[in-house]
Coordinates of C-alpha atoms in Angstrom, one line a residue:
X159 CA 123.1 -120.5 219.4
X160 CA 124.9 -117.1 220.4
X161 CA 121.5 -115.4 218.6
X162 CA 119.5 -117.8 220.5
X163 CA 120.9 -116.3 224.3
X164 CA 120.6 -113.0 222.8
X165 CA 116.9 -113.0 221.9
X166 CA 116.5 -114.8 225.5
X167 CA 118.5 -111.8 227.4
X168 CA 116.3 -109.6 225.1
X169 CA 112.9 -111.1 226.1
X170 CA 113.9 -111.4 229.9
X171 CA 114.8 -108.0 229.3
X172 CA 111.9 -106.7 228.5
X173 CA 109.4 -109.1 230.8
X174 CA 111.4 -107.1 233.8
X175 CA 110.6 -103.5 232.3
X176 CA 106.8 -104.2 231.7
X177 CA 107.0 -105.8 235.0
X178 CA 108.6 -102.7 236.6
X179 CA 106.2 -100.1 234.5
X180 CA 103.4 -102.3 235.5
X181 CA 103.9 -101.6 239.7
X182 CA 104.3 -97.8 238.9
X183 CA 101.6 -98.0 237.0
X184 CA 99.7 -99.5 239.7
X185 CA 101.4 -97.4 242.6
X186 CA 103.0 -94.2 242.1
X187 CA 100.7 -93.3 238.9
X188 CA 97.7 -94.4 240.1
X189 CA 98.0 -93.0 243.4
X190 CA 98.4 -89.4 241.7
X191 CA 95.6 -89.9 238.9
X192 CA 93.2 -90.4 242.3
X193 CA 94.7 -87.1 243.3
X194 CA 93.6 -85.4 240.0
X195 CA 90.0 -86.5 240.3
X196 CA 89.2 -83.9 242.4
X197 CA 91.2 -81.3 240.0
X198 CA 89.9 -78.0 239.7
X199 CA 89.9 -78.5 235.8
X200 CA 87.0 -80.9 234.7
X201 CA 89.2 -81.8 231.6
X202 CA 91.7 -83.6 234.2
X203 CA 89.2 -84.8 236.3
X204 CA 87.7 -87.0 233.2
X205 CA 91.2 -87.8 232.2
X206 CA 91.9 -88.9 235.7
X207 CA 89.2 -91.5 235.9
X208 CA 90.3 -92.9 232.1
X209 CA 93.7 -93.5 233.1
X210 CA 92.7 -95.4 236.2
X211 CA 90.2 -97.3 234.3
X212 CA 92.8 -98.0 232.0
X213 CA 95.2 -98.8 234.6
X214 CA 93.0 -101.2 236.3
X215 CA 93.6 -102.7 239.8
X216 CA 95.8 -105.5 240.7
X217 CA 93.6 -106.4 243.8
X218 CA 90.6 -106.7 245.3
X219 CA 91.1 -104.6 248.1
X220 CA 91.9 -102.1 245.3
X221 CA 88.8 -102.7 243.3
X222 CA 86.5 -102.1 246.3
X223 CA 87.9 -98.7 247.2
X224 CA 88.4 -97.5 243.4
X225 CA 84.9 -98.4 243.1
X226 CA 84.1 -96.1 246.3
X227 CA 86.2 -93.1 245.3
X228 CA 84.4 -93.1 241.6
X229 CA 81.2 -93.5 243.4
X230 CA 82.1 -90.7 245.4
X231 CA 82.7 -88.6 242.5
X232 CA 79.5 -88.7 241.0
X233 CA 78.5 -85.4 242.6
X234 CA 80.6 -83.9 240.2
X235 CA 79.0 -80.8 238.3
X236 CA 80.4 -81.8 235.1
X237 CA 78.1 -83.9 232.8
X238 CA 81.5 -85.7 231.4
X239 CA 83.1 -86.0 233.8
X240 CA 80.4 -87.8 235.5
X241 CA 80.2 -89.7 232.5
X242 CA 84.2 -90.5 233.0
X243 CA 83.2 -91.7 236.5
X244 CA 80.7 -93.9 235.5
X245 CA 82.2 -95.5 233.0
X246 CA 85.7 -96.4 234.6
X247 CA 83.1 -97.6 237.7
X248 CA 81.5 -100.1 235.4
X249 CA 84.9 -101.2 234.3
X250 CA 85.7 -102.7 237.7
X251 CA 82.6 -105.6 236.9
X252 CA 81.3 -107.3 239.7
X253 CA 83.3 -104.9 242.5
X254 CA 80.9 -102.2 241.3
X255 CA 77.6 -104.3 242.0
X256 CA 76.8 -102.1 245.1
X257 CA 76.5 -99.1 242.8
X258 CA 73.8 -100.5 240.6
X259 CA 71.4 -98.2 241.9
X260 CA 73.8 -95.3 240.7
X261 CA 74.0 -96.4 237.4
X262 CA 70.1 -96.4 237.1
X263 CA 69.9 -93.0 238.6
X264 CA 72.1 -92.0 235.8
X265 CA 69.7 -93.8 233.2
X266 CA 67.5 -90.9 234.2
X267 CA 70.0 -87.7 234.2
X268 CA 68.7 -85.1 232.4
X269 CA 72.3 -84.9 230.0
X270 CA 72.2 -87.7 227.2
X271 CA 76.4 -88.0 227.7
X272 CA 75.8 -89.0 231.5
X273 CA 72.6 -91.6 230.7
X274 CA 75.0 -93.1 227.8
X275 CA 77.3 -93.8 230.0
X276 CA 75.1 -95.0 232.7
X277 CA 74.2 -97.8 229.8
X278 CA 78.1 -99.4 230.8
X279 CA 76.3 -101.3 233.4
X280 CA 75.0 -103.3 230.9
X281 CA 77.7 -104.0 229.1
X282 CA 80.2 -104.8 232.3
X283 CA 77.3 -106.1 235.2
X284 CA 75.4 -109.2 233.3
X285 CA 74.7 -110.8 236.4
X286 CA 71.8 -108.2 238.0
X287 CA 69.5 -109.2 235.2
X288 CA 66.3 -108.8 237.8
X289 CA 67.2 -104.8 238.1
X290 CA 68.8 -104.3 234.4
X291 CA 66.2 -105.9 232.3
X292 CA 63.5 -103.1 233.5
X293 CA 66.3 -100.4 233.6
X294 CA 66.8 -101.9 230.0
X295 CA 63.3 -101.7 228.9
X296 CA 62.7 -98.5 230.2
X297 CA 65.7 -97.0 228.0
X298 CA 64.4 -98.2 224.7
X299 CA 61.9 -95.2 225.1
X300 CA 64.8 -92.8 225.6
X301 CA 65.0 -90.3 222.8
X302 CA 68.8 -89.8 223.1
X303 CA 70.3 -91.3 219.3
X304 CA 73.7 -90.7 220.6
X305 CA 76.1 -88.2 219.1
X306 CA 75.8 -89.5 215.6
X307 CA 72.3 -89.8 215.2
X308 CA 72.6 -91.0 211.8
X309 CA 73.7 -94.3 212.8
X310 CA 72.6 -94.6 216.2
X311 CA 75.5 -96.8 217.2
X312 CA 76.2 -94.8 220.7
X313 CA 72.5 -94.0 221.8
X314 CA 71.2 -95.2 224.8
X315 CA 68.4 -97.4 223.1
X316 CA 71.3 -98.9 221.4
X317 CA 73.2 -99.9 224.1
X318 CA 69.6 -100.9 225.5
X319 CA 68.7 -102.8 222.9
X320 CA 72.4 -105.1 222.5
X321 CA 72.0 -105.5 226.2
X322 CA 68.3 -107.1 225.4
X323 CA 69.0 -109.4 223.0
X324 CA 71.4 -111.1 224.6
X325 CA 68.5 -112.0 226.9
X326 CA 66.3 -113.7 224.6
X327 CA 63.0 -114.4 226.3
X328 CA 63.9 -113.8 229.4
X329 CA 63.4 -109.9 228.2
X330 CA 60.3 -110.7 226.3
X331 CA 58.7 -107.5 228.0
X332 CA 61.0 -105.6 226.1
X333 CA 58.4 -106.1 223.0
X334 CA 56.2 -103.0 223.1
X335 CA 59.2 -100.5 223.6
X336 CA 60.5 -102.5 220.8
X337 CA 57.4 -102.4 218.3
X338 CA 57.1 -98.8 218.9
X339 CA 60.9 -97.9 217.5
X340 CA 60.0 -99.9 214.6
X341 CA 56.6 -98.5 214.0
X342 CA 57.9 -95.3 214.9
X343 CA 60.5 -95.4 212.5
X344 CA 62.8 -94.0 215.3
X345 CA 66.7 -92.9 213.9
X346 CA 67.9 -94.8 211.4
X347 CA 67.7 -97.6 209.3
X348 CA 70.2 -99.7 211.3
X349 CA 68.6 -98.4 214.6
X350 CA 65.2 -99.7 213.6
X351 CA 66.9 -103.1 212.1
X352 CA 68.3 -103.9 215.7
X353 CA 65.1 -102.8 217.1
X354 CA 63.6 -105.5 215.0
X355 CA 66.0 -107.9 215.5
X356 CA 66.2 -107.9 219.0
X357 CA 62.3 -108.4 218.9
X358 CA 63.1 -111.5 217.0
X359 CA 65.0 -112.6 219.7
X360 CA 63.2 -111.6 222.8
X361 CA 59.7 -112.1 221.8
X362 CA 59.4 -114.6 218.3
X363 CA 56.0 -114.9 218.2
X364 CA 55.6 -111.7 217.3
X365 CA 54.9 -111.1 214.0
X366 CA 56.0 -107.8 213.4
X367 CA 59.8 -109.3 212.5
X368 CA 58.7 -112.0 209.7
X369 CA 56.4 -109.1 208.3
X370 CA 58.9 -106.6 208.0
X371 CA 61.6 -109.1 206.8
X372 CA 60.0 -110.2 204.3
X373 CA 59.1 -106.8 203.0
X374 CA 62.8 -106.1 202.6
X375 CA 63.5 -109.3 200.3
X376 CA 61.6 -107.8 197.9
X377 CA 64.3 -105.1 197.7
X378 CA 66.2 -107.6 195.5
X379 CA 68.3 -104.6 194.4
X380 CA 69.4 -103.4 198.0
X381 CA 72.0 -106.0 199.5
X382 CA 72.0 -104.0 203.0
X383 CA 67.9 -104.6 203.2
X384 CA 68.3 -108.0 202.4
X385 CA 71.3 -108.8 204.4
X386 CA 69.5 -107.2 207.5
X387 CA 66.2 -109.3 206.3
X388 CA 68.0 -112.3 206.2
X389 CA 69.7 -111.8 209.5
X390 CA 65.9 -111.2 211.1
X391 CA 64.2 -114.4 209.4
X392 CA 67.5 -116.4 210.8
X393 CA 67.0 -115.0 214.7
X394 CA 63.1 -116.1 214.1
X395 CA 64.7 -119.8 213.0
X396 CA 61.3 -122.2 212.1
X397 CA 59.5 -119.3 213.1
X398 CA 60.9 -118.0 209.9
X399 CA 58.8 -120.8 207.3
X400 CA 56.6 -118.3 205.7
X401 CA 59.7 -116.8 204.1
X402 CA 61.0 -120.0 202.5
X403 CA 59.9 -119.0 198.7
X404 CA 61.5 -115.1 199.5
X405 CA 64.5 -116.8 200.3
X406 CA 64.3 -119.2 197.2
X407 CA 63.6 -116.3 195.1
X408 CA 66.4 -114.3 196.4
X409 CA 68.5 -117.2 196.1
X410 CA 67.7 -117.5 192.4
X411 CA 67.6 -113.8 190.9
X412 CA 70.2 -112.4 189.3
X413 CA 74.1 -112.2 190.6
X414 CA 75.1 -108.5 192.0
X415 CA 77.5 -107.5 189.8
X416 CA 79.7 -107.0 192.8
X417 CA 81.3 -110.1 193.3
X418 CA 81.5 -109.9 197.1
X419 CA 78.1 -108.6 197.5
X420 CA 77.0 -111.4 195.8
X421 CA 78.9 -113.9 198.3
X422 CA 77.5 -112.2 201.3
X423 CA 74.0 -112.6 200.2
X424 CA 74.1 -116.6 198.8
X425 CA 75.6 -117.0 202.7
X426 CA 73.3 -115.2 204.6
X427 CA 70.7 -117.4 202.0
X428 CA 72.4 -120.6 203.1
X429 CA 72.8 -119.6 207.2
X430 CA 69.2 -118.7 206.8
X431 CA 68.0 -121.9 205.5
X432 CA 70.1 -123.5 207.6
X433 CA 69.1 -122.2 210.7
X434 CA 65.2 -122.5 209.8
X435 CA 65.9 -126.0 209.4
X436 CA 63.3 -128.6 208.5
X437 CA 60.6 -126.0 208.1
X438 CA 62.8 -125.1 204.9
X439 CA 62.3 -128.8 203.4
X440 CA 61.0 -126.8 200.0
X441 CA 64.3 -125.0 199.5
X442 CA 66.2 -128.4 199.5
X443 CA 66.7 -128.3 195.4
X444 CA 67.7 -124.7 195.7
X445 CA 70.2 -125.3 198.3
X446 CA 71.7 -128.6 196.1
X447 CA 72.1 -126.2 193.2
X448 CA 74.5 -123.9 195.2
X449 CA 76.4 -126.7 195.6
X450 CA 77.8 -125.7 191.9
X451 CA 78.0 -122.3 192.8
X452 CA 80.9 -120.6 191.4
X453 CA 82.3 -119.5 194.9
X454 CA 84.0 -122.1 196.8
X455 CA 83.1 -120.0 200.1
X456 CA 79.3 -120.7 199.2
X457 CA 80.1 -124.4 197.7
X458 CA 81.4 -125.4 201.2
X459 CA 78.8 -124.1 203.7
X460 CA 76.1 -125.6 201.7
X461 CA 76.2 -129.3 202.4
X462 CA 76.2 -128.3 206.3
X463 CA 73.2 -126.2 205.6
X464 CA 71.2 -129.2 203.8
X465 CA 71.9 -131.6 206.7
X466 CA 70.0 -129.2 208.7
X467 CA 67.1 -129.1 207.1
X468 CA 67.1 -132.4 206.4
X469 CA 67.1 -132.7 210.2
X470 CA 70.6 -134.9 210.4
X471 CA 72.4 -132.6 212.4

């Protein structure tokens, strides 16, 4: 019991210090990170807007003129600490709406850092669709591959692209930017994979996605190429019905010797049969023989799987 009030004390304890460093946080600290956004020193001046992003606001009121005093600072000279600005803008969501057009202005900066971080509207403003599809669109021609161009992951035609597919059809004029990163074979391999995934989603009758998908399965020695082929023909769904004896030929070649690799391919087998559904009625026998598969994680998504594409759920 007397451990019982202590660990009660102890918790209140603490609730009323967070509480305390949360005001300061949102008063006296924040108040003097606005100051130091129009330091001398861009290094403080980008810090300045990531602590306040970080910070966050605890009001409307608050939001509205953060959002005004970052907007503001986009005349800075500094690329990154433009970037800063823009980025700790988009934080604030919906209370930096007005300054849409900013972001898109920044889409077209000369500096890759500032039009990456212009891309945080898409991320942080999903409800401007009308005026971020295009802007969306328009970056998937952008030749920025981000500062690690051998993935790709922070480009602007990444960010682009994630933004997209989210959209589905609704950003079906997204398919010619699209076909030309694929065709193009623009950065690298996983750049060019969401490229073709997100044409799966955006525009499936396309059939640039089954093609190239099914190209990969025949790499029956490369589990990225047909984990990433797998994860295409599953976006395309019944679309995907060409590719039914690939995926019962991948489904019966030989085990990776790496038992997880081996797991992760049987799945993505079993999700994609699964998710092409009835059209798949000719992998039915394959799919009842992984039900006596040796891994219990594959013996358990199965039966799922064969009630969809016996069309019973």
């Amino acid at each position: 019991l007397e451990f019982r009030r202590v660990l009660f004390r102890s918790t209140l304890d603490s609730l009323k210090t967070l509480e305390a460093v949360a005001n300061e946080m949102h008063n006296a600290v924040a108040f003097d990170a606005q100051m130091m956004l129009s330091h001398r020193d861009p290094a403080i001046r980008r810090q300045a807007a990531k602590t306040l992003a970080a910070i966050g606001v605890n009001d409307p009121q608050t939001a509205i003129e953060r959002a005004k005093l970052f907007a503001e600072s986009l005349q800075d000279r500094d690329p990154e600490a433009v970037a800063a600005y823009l980025k700790a803008l988009a934080q604030l969501g919906p209370h930096a709406k007005a300054y849409i057009p900013n972001f898109l202005d920044a889409l077209k900066n000369p500096d890759p850092r500032v039009r990456r971080a212009g891309t945080a509207v898409f991320h942080f403003l999903k409800d401007s669709d009308d005026k971020l599809i295009p802007a969306a669109i328009s970056a998937l021609d952008d030749p920025d591959l981000g500062p690690d161009e051998k993935t790709g992951l922070s480009s602007v035609g990444m960010s682009a692209m994630i933004y997209l597919y989210t959209h589905k059809l609704a950003a079906k004029g997204a398919a010619p930017g699209l076909t030309r990163i694929v065709k193009g074979k623009k950065g690298s391999d996983g750049f060019q994979f969401r490229a073709l995934a997100t044409l799966a989603a955006v525009a499936p009758e396309e059939r640039l996605p089954l093609e190239m998908a099914r190209e990969w399965l025949k790499k029956k020695d490369n589990e990225d190429y047909l984990i990433k082929a797998m994860g295409v023909l599953a976006e395309l769904g019944p679309r995907a019905m060409e590719a039914v004896p690939d995926l019962i030929a991948v489904a019966k070649m030989k085990p990776f010797k790496d038992p997880l690799g081996e797991q992760r391919v049987k799945l993505a087998v079993v999700e994609t049969f699964g998710r092409i559904g009835p059209s798949a009625k000719e992998a039915l026998p394959t799919l009842r023989e992984l039900t006596f598969s040796s891994d219990p994680t594959v013996r358990q998504r199965v039966p799922h799987a064969i009630k969809l594409v016996e069309g019973k759920d």
